[in-house]
PDB file of C-alpha atoms and ligand atoms in Angstrom:
ATOM      1  CA  MET A   1     110.224 271.283 150.731  1.00  0.00           C
ATOM      2  CA  ASN A   2     107.661 268.529 150.769  1.00  0.00           C
ATOM      3  CA  ARG A   3     104.699 268.258 148.460  1.00  0.00           C
ATOM      4  CA  PRO A   4     101.422 269.541 149.947  1.00  0.00           C
ATOM      5  CA  GLN A   5      99.535 266.709 151.680  1.00  0.00           C
ATOM      6  CA  PRO A   6      96.618 266.420 149.165  1.00  0.00           C
ATOM      7  CA  ILE A   7      99.095 266.096 146.274  1.00  0.00           C
ATOM      8  CA  GLU A   8     101.221 263.638 148.250  1.00  0.00           C
ATOM      9  CA  LYS A   9      98.130 261.436 148.769  1.00  0.00           C
ATOM     10  CA  MET A  10      97.264 261.605 145.073  1.00  0.00           C
ATOM     11  CA  VAL A  11     100.819 260.638 144.021  1.00  0.00           C
ATOM     12  CA  GLU A  12     100.770 257.693 146.448  1.00  0.00           C
ATOM     13  CA  ILE A  13      97.549 256.350 144.881  1.00  0.00           C
ATOM     14  CA  VAL A  14      98.622 256.917 141.262  1.00  0.00           C
ATOM     15  CA  LYS A  15     101.931 255.148 142.048  1.00  0.00           C
ATOM     16  CA  LYS A  16     100.000 251.948 142.752  1.00  0.00           C
ATOM     17  CA  LEU A  17      98.928 251.677 139.087  1.00  0.00           C
ATOM     18  CA  PRO A  18     100.866 249.024 137.118  1.00  0.00           C
ATOM     19  CA  GLY A  19     103.923 250.325 135.281  1.00  0.00           C
ATOM     20  CA  VAL A  20     103.811 253.702 137.035  1.00  0.00           C
ATOM     21  CA  GLY A  21     106.939 254.591 138.993  1.00  0.00           C
ATOM     22  CA  PRO A  22     107.362 257.526 141.452  1.00  0.00           C
ATOM     23  CA  LYS A  23     108.409 260.019 138.740  1.00  0.00           C
ATOM     24  CA  MET A  24     105.532 259.107 136.429  1.00  0.00           C
ATOM     25  CA  ALA A  25     103.082 259.203 139.345  1.00  0.00           C
ATOM     26  CA  GLU A  26     104.241 262.731 140.162  1.00  0.00           C
ATOM     27  CA  ARG A  27     103.996 263.815 136.508  1.00  0.00           C
ATOM     28  CA  LEU A  28     100.477 262.386 136.087  1.00  0.00           C
ATOM     29  CA  SER A  29      99.268 263.922 139.351  1.00  0.00           C
ATOM     30  CA  TYR A  30     100.526 267.403 138.482  1.00  0.00           C
ATOM     31  CA  HIS A  31      99.054 267.007 134.994  1.00  0.00           C
ATOM     32  CA  ILE A  32      95.617 266.201 136.455  1.00  0.00           C
ATOM     33  CA  LEU A  33      95.895 269.258 138.712  1.00  0.00           C
ATOM     34  CA  LYS A  34      96.340 271.443 135.613  1.00  0.00           C
ATOM     35  CA  MET A  35      93.403 269.892 133.744  1.00  0.00           C
ATOM     36  CA  PRO A  36      90.179 271.939 133.373  1.00  0.00           C
ATOM     37  CA  TRP A  37      87.442 270.968 135.874  1.00  0.00           C
ATOM     38  CA  ASP A  38      85.143 269.480 133.207  1.00  0.00           C
ATOM     39  CA  GLU A  39      87.905 267.110 132.059  1.00  0.00           C
ATOM     40  CA  VAL A  40      88.665 266.121 135.655  1.00  0.00           C
ATOM     41  CA  ASN A  41      84.977 265.386 136.224  1.00  0.00           C
ATOM     42  CA  ARG A  42      84.769 263.333 133.020  1.00  0.00           C
ATOM     43  CA  LEU A  43      87.806 261.323 134.129  1.00  0.00           C
ATOM     44  CA  ILE A  44      86.263 260.648 137.559  1.00  0.00           C
ATOM     45  CA  ASP A  45      82.873 259.787 135.974  1.00  0.00           C
ATOM     46  CA  SER A  46      84.366 257.383 133.441  1.00  0.00           C
ATOM     47  CA  ILE A  47      86.336 255.526 136.140  1.00  0.00           C
ATOM     48  CA  GLN A  48      83.261 255.280 138.392  1.00  0.00           C
ATOM     49  CA  LYS A  49      80.941 254.160 135.567  1.00  0.00           C
ATOM     50  CA  ALA A  50      83.360 251.526 134.251  1.00  0.00           C
ATOM     51  CA  ARG A  51      84.003 250.238 137.784  1.00  0.00           C
ATOM     52  CA  GLN A  52      80.280 250.091 138.606  1.00  0.00           C
ATOM     53  CA  THR A  53      78.975 248.578 135.350  1.00  0.00           C
ATOM     54  CA  MET A  54      81.676 246.120 134.291  1.00  0.00           C
ATOM     55  CA  LYS A  55      81.212 242.581 135.512  1.00  0.00           C
ATOM     56  CA  SER A  56      83.048 239.358 134.908  1.00  0.00           C
ATOM     57  CA  CYS A  57      81.244 236.964 132.530  1.00  0.00           C
ATOM     58  CA  GLY A  58      80.458 233.779 134.454  1.00  0.00           C
ATOM     59  CA  ILE A  59      81.406 231.635 131.441  1.00  0.00           C
ATOM     60  CA  CYS A  60      84.549 233.178 129.930  1.00  0.00           C
ATOM     61  CA  TYR A  61      85.556 235.791 132.590  1.00  0.00           C
ATOM     62  CA  ASN A  62      85.650 238.581 130.042  1.00  0.00           C
ATOM     63  CA  LEU A  63      84.661 242.011 131.367  1.00  0.00           C
ATOM     64  CA  SER A  64      81.280 243.105 130.090  1.00  0.00           C
ATOM     65  CA  GLU A  65      78.150 245.033 131.025  1.00  0.00           C
ATOM     66  CA  HIS A  66      76.262 241.750 130.677  1.00  0.00           C
ATOM     67  CA  ASP A  67      76.632 238.269 132.134  1.00  0.00           C
ATOM     68  CA  PRO A  68      76.938 236.166 129.990  1.00  0.00           C
ATOM     69  CA  CYS A  69      78.942 238.534 127.789  1.00  0.00           C
ATOM     70  CA  PRO A  70      77.962 239.261 124.145  1.00  0.00           C
ATOM     71  CA  ALA A  71      80.400 236.637 122.769  1.00  0.00           C
ATOM     72  CA  CYS A  72      79.117 233.828 125.051  1.00  0.00           C
ATOM     73  CA  SER A  73      75.481 234.669 124.338  1.00  0.00           C
ATOM     74  CA  ASP A  74      75.975 234.932 120.547  1.00  0.00           C
ATOM     75  CA  SER A  75      74.388 231.807 119.039  1.00  0.00           C
ATOM     76  CA  THR A  76      76.064 232.421 115.659  1.00  0.00           C
ATOM     77  CA  ARG A  77      79.546 231.828 117.129  1.00  0.00           C
ATOM     78  CA  GLU A  78      81.175 228.388 117.180  1.00  0.00           C
ATOM     79  CA  HIS A  79      80.475 227.202 120.715  1.00  0.00           C
ATOM     80  CA  ASP A  80      82.726 224.141 120.477  1.00  0.00           C
ATOM     81  CA  THR A  81      85.903 226.241 120.060  1.00  0.00           C
ATOM     82  CA  VAL A  82      87.614 228.191 122.855  1.00  0.00           C
ATOM     83  CA  CYS A  83      90.523 230.613 122.548  1.00  0.00           C
ATOM     84  CA  VAL A  84      92.431 231.003 125.841  1.00  0.00           C
ATOM     85  CA  VAL A  85      93.919 234.443 126.526  1.00  0.00           C
ATOM     86  CA  GLU A  86      95.593 236.030 129.552  1.00  0.00           C
ATOM     87  CA  THR A  87      93.535 239.217 130.005  1.00  0.00           C
ATOM     88  CA  PRO A  88      90.319 240.899 128.775  1.00  0.00           C
ATOM     89  CA  GLN A  89      92.563 243.324 126.817  1.00  0.00           C
ATOM     90  CA  ASP A  90      94.135 240.345 125.006  1.00  0.00           C
ATOM     91  CA  LEU A  91      90.637 239.098 124.145  1.00  0.00           C
ATOM     92  CA  ILE A  92      89.791 242.419 122.470  1.00  0.00           C
ATOM     93  CA  ALA A  93      93.123 242.381 120.583  1.00  0.00           C
ATOM     94  CA  VAL A  94      92.691 238.776 119.394  1.00  0.00           C
ATOM     95  CA  SER A  95      89.117 239.441 118.288  1.00  0.00           C
ATOM     96  CA  LYS A  96      90.410 242.304 116.114  1.00  0.00           C
ATOM     97  CA  VAL A  97      93.404 240.663 114.469  1.00  0.00           C
ATOM     98  CA  LYS A  98      91.877 237.261 113.757  1.00  0.00           C
ATOM     99  CA  ASP A  99      88.857 236.202 111.798  1.00  0.00           C
ATOM    100  CA  TYR A 100      87.828 234.098 114.758  1.00  0.00           C
ATOM    101  CA  LYS A 101      84.278 232.907 115.344  1.00  0.00           C
ATOM    102  CA  GLY A 102      84.697 230.741 118.441  1.00  0.00           C
ATOM    103  CA  LEU A 103      84.412 231.612 122.135  1.00  0.00           C
ATOM    104  CA  TYR A 104      87.022 232.788 124.620  1.00  0.00           C
ATOM    105  CA  PHE A 105      88.383 232.105 128.070  1.00  0.00           C
ATOM    106  CA  VAL A 106      90.277 234.717 130.115  1.00  0.00           C
ATOM    107  CA  LEU A 107      92.869 233.144 132.430  1.00  0.00           C
ATOM    108  CA  GLY A 108      93.421 236.284 134.476  1.00  0.00           C
ATOM    109  CA  GLY A 109      97.214 236.213 134.173  1.00  0.00           C
ATOM    110  CA  ALA A 110     100.094 233.924 133.303  1.00  0.00           C
ATOM    111  CA  LEU A 111     102.215 231.453 135.262  1.00  0.00           C
ATOM    112  CA  SER A 112     105.348 233.053 136.639  1.00  0.00           C
ATOM    113  CA  PRO A 113     107.497 230.832 138.866  1.00  0.00           C
ATOM    114  CA  LEU A 114     109.837 233.741 139.722  1.00  0.00           C
ATOM    115  CA  ASP A 115     106.907 235.798 141.043  1.00  0.00           C
ATOM    116  CA  ALA A 116     105.381 232.755 142.773  1.00  0.00           C
ATOM    117  CA  VAL A 117     102.346 232.798 140.460  1.00  0.00           C
ATOM    118  CA  GLY A 118     101.188 229.201 140.105  1.00  0.00           C
ATOM    119  CA  PRO A 119      98.213 227.396 138.535  1.00  0.00           C
ATOM    120  CA  CYS A 120      96.038 228.210 141.586  1.00  0.00           C
ATOM    121  CA  ASP A 121      96.588 231.935 141.033  1.00  0.00           C
ATOM    122  CA  ILE A 122      95.113 231.907 137.535  1.00  0.00           C
ATOM    123  CA  ARG A 123      91.914 230.185 136.312  1.00  0.00           C
ATOM    124  CA  VAL A 124      93.364 226.814 135.292  1.00  0.00           C
ATOM    125  CA  ASP A 125      90.772 224.794 137.237  1.00  0.00           C
ATOM    126  CA  LYS A 126      87.950 226.929 135.878  1.00  0.00           C
ATOM    127  CA  LEU A 127      89.264 226.433 132.336  1.00  0.00           C
ATOM    128  CA  ILE A 128      89.282 222.644 132.777  1.00  0.00           C
ATOM    129  CA  LYS A 129      85.765 222.794 134.231  1.00  0.00           C
ATOM    130  CA  ARG A 130      84.629 224.929 131.304  1.00  0.00           C
ATOM    131  CA  LEU A 131      86.127 222.547 128.744  1.00  0.00           C
ATOM    132  CA  LYS A 132      84.485 219.576 130.431  1.00  0.00           C
ATOM    133  CA  SER A 133      81.054 221.153 130.729  1.00  0.00           C
ATOM    134  CA  GLY A 134      81.010 223.002 127.423  1.00  0.00           C
ATOM    135  CA  ASN A 135      81.436 220.115 124.969  1.00  0.00           C
ATOM    136  CA  ILE A 136      84.556 221.784 123.550  1.00  0.00           C
ATOM    137  CA  SER A 137      86.383 220.127 120.658  1.00  0.00           C
ATOM    138  CA  GLU A 138      89.020 222.767 119.820  1.00  0.00           C
ATOM    139  CA  VAL A 139      91.216 224.835 122.144  1.00  0.00           C
ATOM    140  CA  ILE A 140      93.456 227.607 120.860  1.00  0.00           C
ATOM    141  CA  ILE A 141      96.039 228.716 123.411  1.00  0.00           C
ATOM    142  CA  ALA A 142      96.783 232.373 122.712  1.00  0.00           C
ATOM    143  CA  THR A 143      98.838 233.416 125.721  1.00  0.00           C
ATOM    144  CA  ASP A 144     101.376 236.217 125.235  1.00  0.00           C
ATOM    145  CA  ALA A 145     104.577 235.537 123.280  1.00  0.00           C
ATOM    146  CA  ASP A 146     106.796 236.356 126.285  1.00  0.00           C
ATOM    147  CA  SER A 147     108.432 233.810 128.618  1.00  0.00           C
ATOM    148  CA  LYS A 148     105.473 233.757 131.063  1.00  0.00           C
ATOM    149  CA  GLY A 149     103.048 233.211 128.184  1.00  0.00           C
ATOM    150  CA  GLU A 150     105.220 230.388 126.809  1.00  0.00           C
ATOM    151  CA  ILE A 151     105.411 228.629 130.194  1.00  0.00           C
ATOM    152  CA  THR A 152     101.643 228.999 130.593  1.00  0.00           C
ATOM    153  CA  ALA A 153     100.936 227.641 127.095  1.00  0.00           C
ATOM    154  CA  VAL A 154     103.112 224.549 127.642  1.00  0.00           C
ATOM    155  CA  TYR A 155     101.542 223.926 131.062  1.00  0.00           C
ATOM    156  CA  LEU A 156      97.991 224.297 129.727  1.00  0.00           C
ATOM    157  CA  ALA A 157      98.671 221.959 126.808  1.00  0.00           C
ATOM    158  CA  GLU A 158      99.952 219.299 129.234  1.00  0.00           C
ATOM    159  CA  ILE A 159      97.118 219.654 131.752  1.00  0.00           C
ATOM    160  CA  ILE A 160      94.474 219.637 129.001  1.00  0.00           C
ATOM    161  CA  LYS A 161      96.035 216.501 127.492  1.00  0.00           C
ATOM    162  CA  ILE A 162      96.020 214.797 130.917  1.00  0.00           C
ATOM    163  CA  LYS A 163      92.415 215.769 131.658  1.00  0.00           C
ATOM    164  CA  TYR A 164      91.242 214.847 128.163  1.00  0.00           C
ATOM    165  CA  GLN A 165      93.044 211.577 127.644  1.00  0.00           C
ATOM    166  CA  SER A 166      89.863 209.904 126.518  1.00  0.00           C
ATOM    167  CA  HIS A 167      88.500 212.886 124.601  1.00  0.00           C
ATOM    168  CA  LYS A 168      89.353 213.989 121.105  1.00  0.00           C
ATOM    169  CA  ILE A 169      90.275 217.622 121.468  1.00  0.00           C
ATOM    170  CA  GLY A 170      92.159 219.744 118.952  1.00  0.00           C
ATOM    171  CA  LEU A 171      94.900 221.803 120.608  1.00  0.00           C
ATOM    172  CA  TRP A 172      96.488 224.766 118.834  1.00  0.00           C
ATOM    173  CA  PHE A 173      99.008 227.414 119.786  1.00  0.00           C
ATOM    174  CA  ALA A 174      98.466 230.923 118.493  1.00  0.00           C
ATOM    175  CA  ARG A 175     101.610 232.994 118.537  1.00  0.00           C
ATOM    176  CA  TRP A 176     100.943 236.673 118.531  1.00  0.00           C
ATOM    177  CA  ARG A 177     102.100 239.856 120.172  1.00  0.00           C
ATOM    178  CA  ARG A 178      99.976 242.797 121.267  1.00  0.00           C
ATOM    179  CA  TYR A 179     101.294 246.142 120.056  1.00  0.00           C
TER     180      TYR A 179
HETATM  181 ZN1   ZN B   1      81.629 235.381 128.186  1.00  0.00          ZN
END
């Protein structure tokens, strides 16, 4: 016996979320169907509100209600230092574990030759542009400690060195893992 059509549609959509396989999609869908109406409405509202109000900061590409984001518009931060992370979630994690007062840059992913993700698929050009226009003297590369993060860190270090041959720029690698 097949699942009723409305549930089938729901499972198909939930299955598209990252890390959610067919079994998990089915479990989540049936769980939502058992939830009280007020919780379902709060879930729908929170998704809609976050989707409608979050925008990408034009300077660092962090997600925020404001553009520029609070970090980029905070004059007390060190505006000559940039920490490069893969995702907005990484930015939040780094800001919590480190006593860091500089700015950030969100790459939007990591290089992955096996998945055909190259420098054009993440914000490498935008990072270089940012470094050139922002009078940056220190760059901390804080990509993930997995193989994609390592490849990305090595690539970024090389490309920054090439683009900044005549500039004095401090380049650091931060090794960390998000739990
Ligand atoms: Zn920003």
